[in-house]
CSV table of C-alpha atoms in Angstrom, one decimal:
chain,number,residue,atom,x,y,z
G,1,UNK,CA,8.4,16.7,-10.3
G,2,UNK,CA,7.7,19.1,-13.3
G,3,UNK,CA,11.0,20.7,-12.6
G,4,UNK,CA,13.0,17.7,-12.0
G,5,UNK,CA,12.0,16.3,-15.7
G,6,UNK,CA,12.9,20.0,-16.8
G,7,UNK,CA,9.7,21.4,-17.5
G,8,UNK,CA,9.4,25.0,-17.8
G,9,UNK,CA,5.9,25.3,-17.6
G,10,UNK,CA,4.2,27.9,-14.9
G,11,UNK,CA,2.4,26.1,-12.3
G,12,UNK,CA,-0.9,27.2,-10.4
G,13,UNK,CA,-1.4,24.8,-7.5
G,14,UNK,CA,-5.2,25.1,-5.8
G,15,UNK,CA,-5.5,24.7,-2.2
G,16,UNK,CA,-9.0,23.8,-0.5
G,17,UNK,CA,-10.0,25.9,2.3
G,18,UNK,CA,-6.3,26.9,3.2
G,19,UNK,CA,-5.9,29.2,6.3
G,20,UNK,CA,-3.9,32.7,5.5
G,21,UNK,CA,-0.8,31.0,7.2
G,22,UNK,CA,-1.0,27.9,5.0
G,23,UNK,CA,-1.6,30.1,1.9
G,24,UNK,CA,1.4,32.3,2.6
G,25,UNK,CA,3.8,29.2,3.5
G,26,UNK,CA,2.8,27.5,0.0
G,27,UNK,CA,3.7,30.5,-2.0
G,28,UNK,CA,7.0,31.0,0.0
G,29,UNK,CA,8.0,27.4,-0.2
G,30,UNK,CA,7.3,27.0,-3.7
G,31,UNK,CA,8.1,30.6,-5.3
G,32,UNK,CA,11.6,29.2,-6.5
G,33,UNK,CA,9.6,26.6,-8.8
G,34,UNK,CA,7.7,29.3,-10.3
G,35,UNK,CA,4.5,28.0,-8.4
G,36,UNK,CA,1.7,30.1,-7.6
G,37,UNK,CA,-0.6,29.0,-4.8
G,38,UNK,CA,-4.2,29.9,-5.0
G,39,UNK,CA,-6.9,29.3,-2.4
G,40,UNK,CA,-10.2,27.9,-3.8
G,41,UNK,CA,-12.0,30.1,-1.1
G,42,UNK,CA,-10.9,33.2,-2.5
G,43,UNK,CA,-12.7,32.6,-5.9
G,44,UNK,CA,-15.9,31.6,-4.0
G,45,UNK,CA,-16.5,34.7,-1.7
G,46,UNK,CA,-19.9,35.4,-1.4
G,47,UNK,CA,-21.0,39.1,-0.3
G,48,UNK,CA,-22.8,39.0,3.2
G,49,UNK,CA,-25.6,40.7,1.4
G,50,UNK,CA,-26.3,38.0,-0.9
G,51,UNK,CA,-29.3,35.6,-0.4
G,52,UNK,CA,-27.4,32.4,-1.0
G,53,UNK,CA,-24.4,30.6,0.8
G,54,UNK,CA,-20.9,30.1,-0.3
G,55,UNK,CA,-21.0,26.5,-2.3
G,56,UNK,CA,-19.1,23.8,-0.5
G,57,UNK,CA,-17.0,21.5,-2.9
G,58,UNK,CA,-16.4,18.1,-2.3
G,59,UNK,CA,-13.2,16.3,-3.5
G,60,UNK,CA,-14.6,15.5,-7.1
G,61,UNK,CA,-16.2,18.9,-7.7
G,62,UNK,CA,-12.9,20.6,-6.9
G,63,UNK,CA,-11.2,19.7,-10.1
G,64,UNK,CA,-13.8,21.2,-12.6
G,65,UNK,CA,-13.8,24.6,-10.9
G,66,UNK,CA,-10.1,24.8,-10.5
G,67,UNK,CA,-9.6,24.4,-14.3
G,68,UNK,CA,-12.4,27.2,-14.6
G,69,UNK,CA,-10.6,29.6,-12.0
G,70,UNK,CA,-7.2,29.1,-13.6
G,71,UNK,CA,-5.9,31.9,-15.3
G,72,UNK,CA,-4.3,29.8,-17.9
G,73,UNK,CA,-5.9,29.0,-21.2
G,74,UNK,CA,-4.0,25.9,-22.2
G,75,UNK,CA,-3.5,23.7,-19.2
G,76,UNK,CA,-2.0,20.2,-18.3
G,77,UNK,CA,-3.9,19.2,-15.5
G,78,UNK,CA,-2.3,16.8,-12.8
G,79,UNK,CA,-3.9,15.3,-9.9
G,80,UNK,CA,-1.6,15.8,-6.7
G,81,UNK,CA,-0.7,12.2,-7.2
G,82,UNK,CA,0.1,12.4,-10.8
G,83,UNK,CA,3.6,12.7,-12.0
G,84,UNK,CA,5.4,13.3,-15.3
G,85,UNK,CA,8.3,11.0,-15.9
G,86,UNK,CA,9.5,13.1,-19.1
G,87,UNK,CA,9.3,16.8,-20.1
G,88,UNK,CA,5.7,17.3,-21.1
G,89,UNK,CA,6.0,20.9,-22.5
G,90,UNK,CA,6.0,20.0,-26.1
G,91,UNK,CA,2.6,18.3,-25.7
G,92,UNK,CA,0.5,21.5,-26.4
G,93,UNK,CA,2.3,21.9,-29.8
G,94,UNK,CA,1.8,18.5,-31.2
G,95,UNK,CA,-1.2,16.2,-32.2
G,96,UNK,CA,-3.5,15.3,-31.0
G,97,UNK,CA,-4.0,18.4,-28.6
G,98,UNK,CA,-3.6,20.8,-31.7
G,99,UNK,CA,-6.6,19.4,-33.5
G,100,UNK,CA,-8.7,18.4,-30.4
G,101,UNK,CA,-7.9,21.0,-27.6
G,102,UNK,CA,-8.8,18.2,-25.2
G,103,UNK,CA,-6.8,15.0,-24.5
G,104,UNK,CA,-7.8,12.4,-21.8
G,105,UNK,CA,-6.2,9.3,-20.9
G,106,UNK,CA,-7.9,5.6,-20.2
G,107,UNK,CA,-8.9,3.7,-17.1
G,108,UNK,CA,-8.6,0.2,-16.9
G,109,UNK,CA,-12.0,-0.6,-16.9
G,110,UNK,CA,-14.9,-0.8,-19.7
G,111,UNK,CA,-17.1,2.3,-19.8
G,112,UNK,CA,-20.2,1.8,-17.7
G,113,UNK,CA,-22.2,4.9,-18.5
G,114,UNK,CA,-26.0,4.4,-18.6
G,115,UNK,CA,-27.8,4.5,-21.7
G,116,UNK,CA,-30.3,6.8,-19.6
G,117,UNK,CA,-27.8,9.5,-19.4
G,118,UNK,CA,-27.8,10.1,-23.0
G,119,UNK,CA,-31.5,10.1,-23.1
G,120,UNK,CA,-31.5,12.9,-20.4
G,121,UNK,CA,-28.9,14.7,-22.3
G,122,UNK,CA,-30.7,14.3,-25.5
G,123,UNK,CA,-27.2,13.1,-27.0
G,124,UNK,CA,-26.4,10.1,-29.3
G,125,UNK,CA,-24.7,7.3,-27.4
G,126,UNK,CA,-21.4,6.4,-28.8
G,127,UNK,CA,-20.6,3.0,-30.2
G,128,UNK,CA,-18.6,1.0,-27.6
G,129,UNK,CA,-16.7,-2.0,-28.2
G,130,UNK,CA,-14.3,-4.5,-25.8
G,131,UNK,CA,-11.4,-2.1,-26.6
G,132,UNK,CA,-13.5,0.7,-25.2
G,133,UNK,CA,-12.1,2.1,-22.1
G,134,UNK,CA,-13.5,4.6,-19.2
G,135,UNK,CA,-11.7,7.8,-18.6
G,136,UNK,CA,-9.4,8.8,-15.6
G,137,UNK,CA,-9.1,12.3,-14.8
G,138,UNK,CA,-6.2,12.7,-12.7
G,139,UNK,CA,-4.4,13.7,-16.0
G,140,UNK,CA,-5.7,16.2,-18.6
G,141,UNK,CA,-4.7,18.4,-21.5
G,142,UNK,CA,-7.4,21.2,-21.8
G,143,UNK,CA,-8.1,24.3,-24.3
G,144,UNK,CA,-10.3,26.4,-22.2
G,145,UNK,CA,-11.0,28.4,-25.5
G,146,UNK,CA,-12.1,25.5,-27.6
G,147,UNK,CA,-13.6,23.8,-24.9
G,148,UNK,CA,-15.3,26.3,-22.8
G,149,UNK,CA,-18.8,25.0,-23.1
G,150,UNK,CA,-17.4,21.4,-22.5
G,151,UNK,CA,-15.8,22.5,-19.2
G,152,UNK,CA,-19.0,24.2,-18.0
G,153,UNK,CA,-21.0,21.5,-18.8
G,154,UNK,CA,-18.3,19.1,-16.7
G,155,UNK,CA,-18.7,21.8,-13.9
G,156,UNK,CA,-22.3,21.3,-14.0
G,157,UNK,CA,-22.1,17.2,-13.9
G,158,UNK,CA,-19.8,17.7,-10.9
G,159,UNK,CA,-21.9,20.3,-9.1
G,160,UNK,CA,-24.7,17.8,-9.3
G,161,UNK,CA,-22.5,14.7,-8.8
G,162,UNK,CA,-24.7,12.7,-6.5
G,163,UNK,CA,-26.8,12.2,-9.6
G,164,UNK,CA,-24.6,12.1,-12.6
G,165,UNK,CA,-21.6,10.1,-10.9
G,166,UNK,CA,-24.1,7.1,-10.6
G,167,UNK,CA,-25.1,7.6,-14.0
G,168,UNK,CA,-21.7,7.7,-15.6
G,169,UNK,CA,-20.4,5.0,-13.5
G,170,UNK,CA,-23.2,2.7,-12.1
G,171,UNK,CA,-21.5,1.8,-9.0
G,172,UNK,CA,-18.2,0.5,-10.9
G,173,UNK,CA,-14.6,0.9,-9.8
G,174,UNK,CA,-13.7,4.4,-9.4
G,175,UNK,CA,-16.9,6.2,-9.7
G,176,UNK,CA,-16.6,10.0,-9.5
G,177,UNK,CA,-15.8,12.7,-11.7
G,178,UNK,CA,-13.7,10.7,-14.2
G,179,UNK,CA,-16.3,10.6,-17.0
G,180,UNK,CA,-17.6,14.0,-16.6
G,181,UNK,CA,-15.0,15.7,-18.7
G,182,UNK,CA,-15.3,13.6,-21.6
G,183,UNK,CA,-18.9,13.4,-21.6
G,184,UNK,CA,-19.3,17.2,-21.4
G,185,UNK,CA,-17.5,17.0,-24.8
G,186,UNK,CA,-19.6,14.2,-26.3
G,187,UNK,CA,-22.9,15.6,-25.4
G,188,UNK,CA,-21.9,18.9,-27.2
G,189,UNK,CA,-20.2,17.3,-30.3
G,190,UNK,CA,-16.9,18.7,-29.3
G,191,UNK,CA,-13.8,16.7,-30.4
G,192,UNK,CA,-11.4,15.0,-27.8
G,193,UNK,CA,-8.8,12.6,-28.2
G,194,UNK,CA,-8.7,9.8,-25.6
G,195,UNK,CA,-5.3,7.7,-25.6
G,196,UNK,CA,-5.8,4.3,-27.1
G,197,UNK,CA,-2.9,2.8,-25.4
G,198,UNK,CA,-4.1,1.0,-22.5
G,199,UNK,CA,-3.3,2.1,-19.0
G,200,UNK,CA,-0.7,-0.2,-17.4
G,201,UNK,CA,-0.3,-1.1,-13.8
G,202,UNK,CA,2.6,0.4,-12.2
G,203,UNK,CA,3.5,-2.9,-10.6
G,204,UNK,CA,2.2,-5.9,-12.5
G,205,UNK,CA,0.0,-8.3,-10.7
G,206,UNK,CA,-3.0,-7.8,-8.3
G,207,UNK,CA,-3.9,-4.4,-7.0
G,208,UNK,CA,-2.2,-3.5,-3.6
G,209,UNK,CA,-1.4,-0.5,-1.5
G,210,UNK,CA,1.5,0.8,-3.9
G,211,UNK,CA,-0.5,0.4,-7.0
G,212,UNK,CA,-0.6,3.0,-9.8
G,213,UNK,CA,-1.0,3.6,-13.5
G,214,UNK,CA,1.6,4.2,-16.4
G,215,UNK,CA,-0.1,6.4,-19.0
G,216,UNK,CA,1.4,6.8,-22.6
G,217,UNK,CA,2.9,9.6,-24.3
G,218,UNK,CA,-0.2,11.0,-26.3
G,219,UNK,CA,1.7,12.2,-29.3
G,220,UNK,CA,3.3,8.9,-30.0
G,221,UNK,CA,-0.4,7.3,-29.3
G,222,UNK,CA,-1.6,9.4,-32.0
G,223,UNK,CA,0.9,8.6,-34.5
G,224,UNK,CA,0.7,5.0,-33.9
G,225,UNK,CA,-3.1,5.1,-34.5
G,226,UNK,CA,-2.7,7.2,-37.8
G,227,UNK,CA,0.0,4.8,-39.1
G,228,UNK,CA,-1.8,1.5,-38.7
G,229,UNK,CA,-3.6,1.5,-42.0
G,230,UNK,CA,-0.4,2.2,-43.8
G,231,UNK,CA,3.2,0.7,-44.3
G,232,UNK,CA,5.1,3.0,-42.4
G,233,UNK,CA,6.8,2.0,-39.1
G,234,UNK,CA,4.7,2.5,-36.0
G,235,UNK,CA,6.3,4.1,-33.2
G,236,UNK,CA,7.1,2.5,-29.9
G,237,UNK,CA,4.7,4.2,-27.3
G,238,UNK,CA,6.8,5.4,-24.5
G,239,UNK,CA,5.4,6.2,-21.1
G,240,UNK,CA,4.8,9.8,-20.1
G,241,UNK,CA,3.1,9.9,-16.5
G,242,UNK,CA,2.7,8.0,-13.6
G,243,UNK,CA,-0.6,8.3,-11.5
G,244,UNK,CA,-0.1,6.9,-8.0
G,245,UNK,CA,-3.9,6.9,-7.4
G,246,UNK,CA,-3.7,4.6,-4.1
G,247,UNK,CA,-0.8,6.5,-2.7
G,248,UNK,CA,-1.0,10.1,-1.5
G,249,UNK,CA,1.9,12.1,-1.2
G,250,UNK,CA,0.1,14.7,0.6
G,251,UNK,CA,2.9,17.0,2.1
G,252,UNK,CA,1.1,17.9,5.1
G,253,UNK,CA,0.6,13.9,6.0
G,254,UNK,CA,3.6,12.4,5.1
G,255,UNK,CA,3.9,11.1,8.6
G,256,UNK,CA,0.8,8.9,8.1
G,257,UNK,CA,2.1,7.7,4.9
G,258,UNK,CA,5.2,6.5,6.7
G,259,UNK,CA,3.0,4.8,9.1
G,260,UNK,CA,1.6,2.5,6.2
G,261,UNK,CA,5.3,1.8,5.4
G,262,UNK,CA,6.6,0.8,8.5
G,263,UNK,CA,6.6,-2.7,9.9
G,264,UNK,CA,5.3,-3.6,13.4
G,265,UNK,CA,8.3,-3.7,15.8
G,266,UNK,CA,8.5,-4.1,19.8
G,267,UNK,CA,8.4,-0.7,21.8
G,268,UNK,CA,12.0,0.8,21.7
G,269,UNK,CA,13.1,-1.1,18.8
G,270,UNK,CA,14.3,0.9,15.8
G,271,UNK,CA,11.5,1.3,13.0
G,272,UNK,CA,11.7,-1.0,10.0
G,273,UNK,CA,10.8,0.7,6.7
G,274,UNK,CA,9.8,-0.5,3.2
G,275,UNK,CA,9.6,0.9,-0.3
G,276,UNK,CA,5.8,1.8,-1.3
G,277,UNK,CA,6.4,-0.6,-4.3
G,278,UNK,CA,8.2,-3.4,-2.1
G,279,UNK,CA,10.7,-5.5,-3.5
G,280,UNK,CA,9.5,-5.3,-7.1
G,281,UNK,CA,10.6,-1.6,-7.4
G,282,UNK,CA,13.2,-2.3,-10.1
G,283,UNK,CA,10.4,-2.8,-12.5
G,284,UNK,CA,9.3,0.9,-11.9
G,285,UNK,CA,13.0,2.0,-12.3
G,286,UNK,CA,13.3,0.3,-15.6
G,287,UNK,CA,10.0,1.8,-16.8
G,288,UNK,CA,10.7,5.5,-15.9
G,289,UNK,CA,14.6,5.5,-16.6
G,290,UNK,CA,15.4,6.5,-13.1
G,291,UNK,CA,14.5,5.5,-9.2
G,292,UNK,CA,11.0,7.4,-9.6
G,293,UNK,CA,9.8,6.6,-5.7
G,294,UNK,CA,13.6,8.1,-4.6
G,295,UNK,CA,13.0,11.3,-6.7
G,296,UNK,CA,9.3,12.0,-5.3
G,297,UNK,CA,10.7,11.6,-1.6
G,298,UNK,CA,13.3,14.0,-2.4
G,299,UNK,CA,11.0,16.6,-3.8
G,300,UNK,CA,8.7,15.9,-0.9
G,301,UNK,CA,11.3,16.5,1.6
G,302,UNK,CA,12.5,19.9,-0.2
G,303,UNK,CA,8.5,21.0,-0.4
G,304,UNK,CA,8.0,20.0,3.3
G,305,UNK,CA,11.3,20.2,5.1
G,306,UNK,CA,13.3,23.2,3.7
G,307,UNK,CA,11.1,26.0,4.9
G,308,UNK,CA,9.4,24.5,7.9
G,309,UNK,CA,10.4,22.9,11.1
G,310,UNK,CA,7.5,20.2,11.1
G,311,UNK,CA,8.2,17.7,13.9
G,312,UNK,CA,8.0,14.9,11.4
G,313,UNK,CA,10.8,16.1,9.3
G,314,UNK,CA,13.5,14.2,11.3
G,315,UNK,CA,11.4,10.9,10.9
G,316,UNK,CA,10.8,11.5,7.1
G,317,UNK,CA,14.9,12.3,6.5
G,318,UNK,CA,15.4,9.0,8.8
G,319,UNK,CA,13.3,7.1,6.5
G,320,UNK,CA,14.8,8.5,3.3
G,321,UNK,CA,18.5,7.9,4.7
G,322,UNK,CA,17.7,4.4,5.6
G,323,UNK,CA,15.6,3.3,2.4
G,324,UNK,CA,17.7,5.1,-0.2
G,325,UNK,CA,21.0,4.9,1.3
G,326,UNK,CA,22.3,8.8,1.5
G,327,UNK,CA,21.2,12.0,2.9
G,328,UNK,CA,18.5,14.2,1.2
């Protein structure tokens, strides 16, 4: 998706416990896109003579250590289900990243961090208002030079996540790593910018299978907040990212995703397909400026089927042709 929107940024893709074959296949499949596949296990190799074992990361712990092990200093971190809908390359060269070195995006919910966390950390609890929002960690801009200590502290919070996740979320929706990165900066007194523009539901209305989050352009968000007290025109804040936090386009499990998009039919009948965002997909097209869902499937087919003979590729292509009306 980065390449589809014209991004020239080099990419490192971290794999969790990939076999040698999977690692090689990843690098072969994505080499033309300037993507380097890295296996997390290679960074966690422990000599047999060591008196401690290799740590095993759960899903939330993975993110902080991927940031640490990346060879990049300036990082646009994207979860596997977060996509840019416009070219994001310039974000490293403009505010708020230039002055803060860490940019995060909001979740839907009010922050629920326990006051006990700040007592334990011996840090001042920030002022909260009804406009304050929790963070989401599926999209981040991170300068590892300026925020090396923040990142290491975030890794600590994640490594001991069974304690800190509860302190950060207190059982609220989306409990996990999402507050660890901002709180690493808060505790150490390091600057960061959380986008002020509220997160917007991908499809308005109640949360359902195809739900996701629109996230704003941080530069325009910054400019808007700088101009609110002046008489200058406030810029319209456009959308920069889509985070499909309830739909996982895992190229290894696209068949399972298709199962979710198939209506029940009698044995022997042709499968009846549906879009992820259902009949309301036109609102997504209007927001993104193009058919985002169609493009995601096109890229998934390229990544999955052009260098592989997976059995499910025929079904995936059949789904694409039927739903989107043309060959992949």
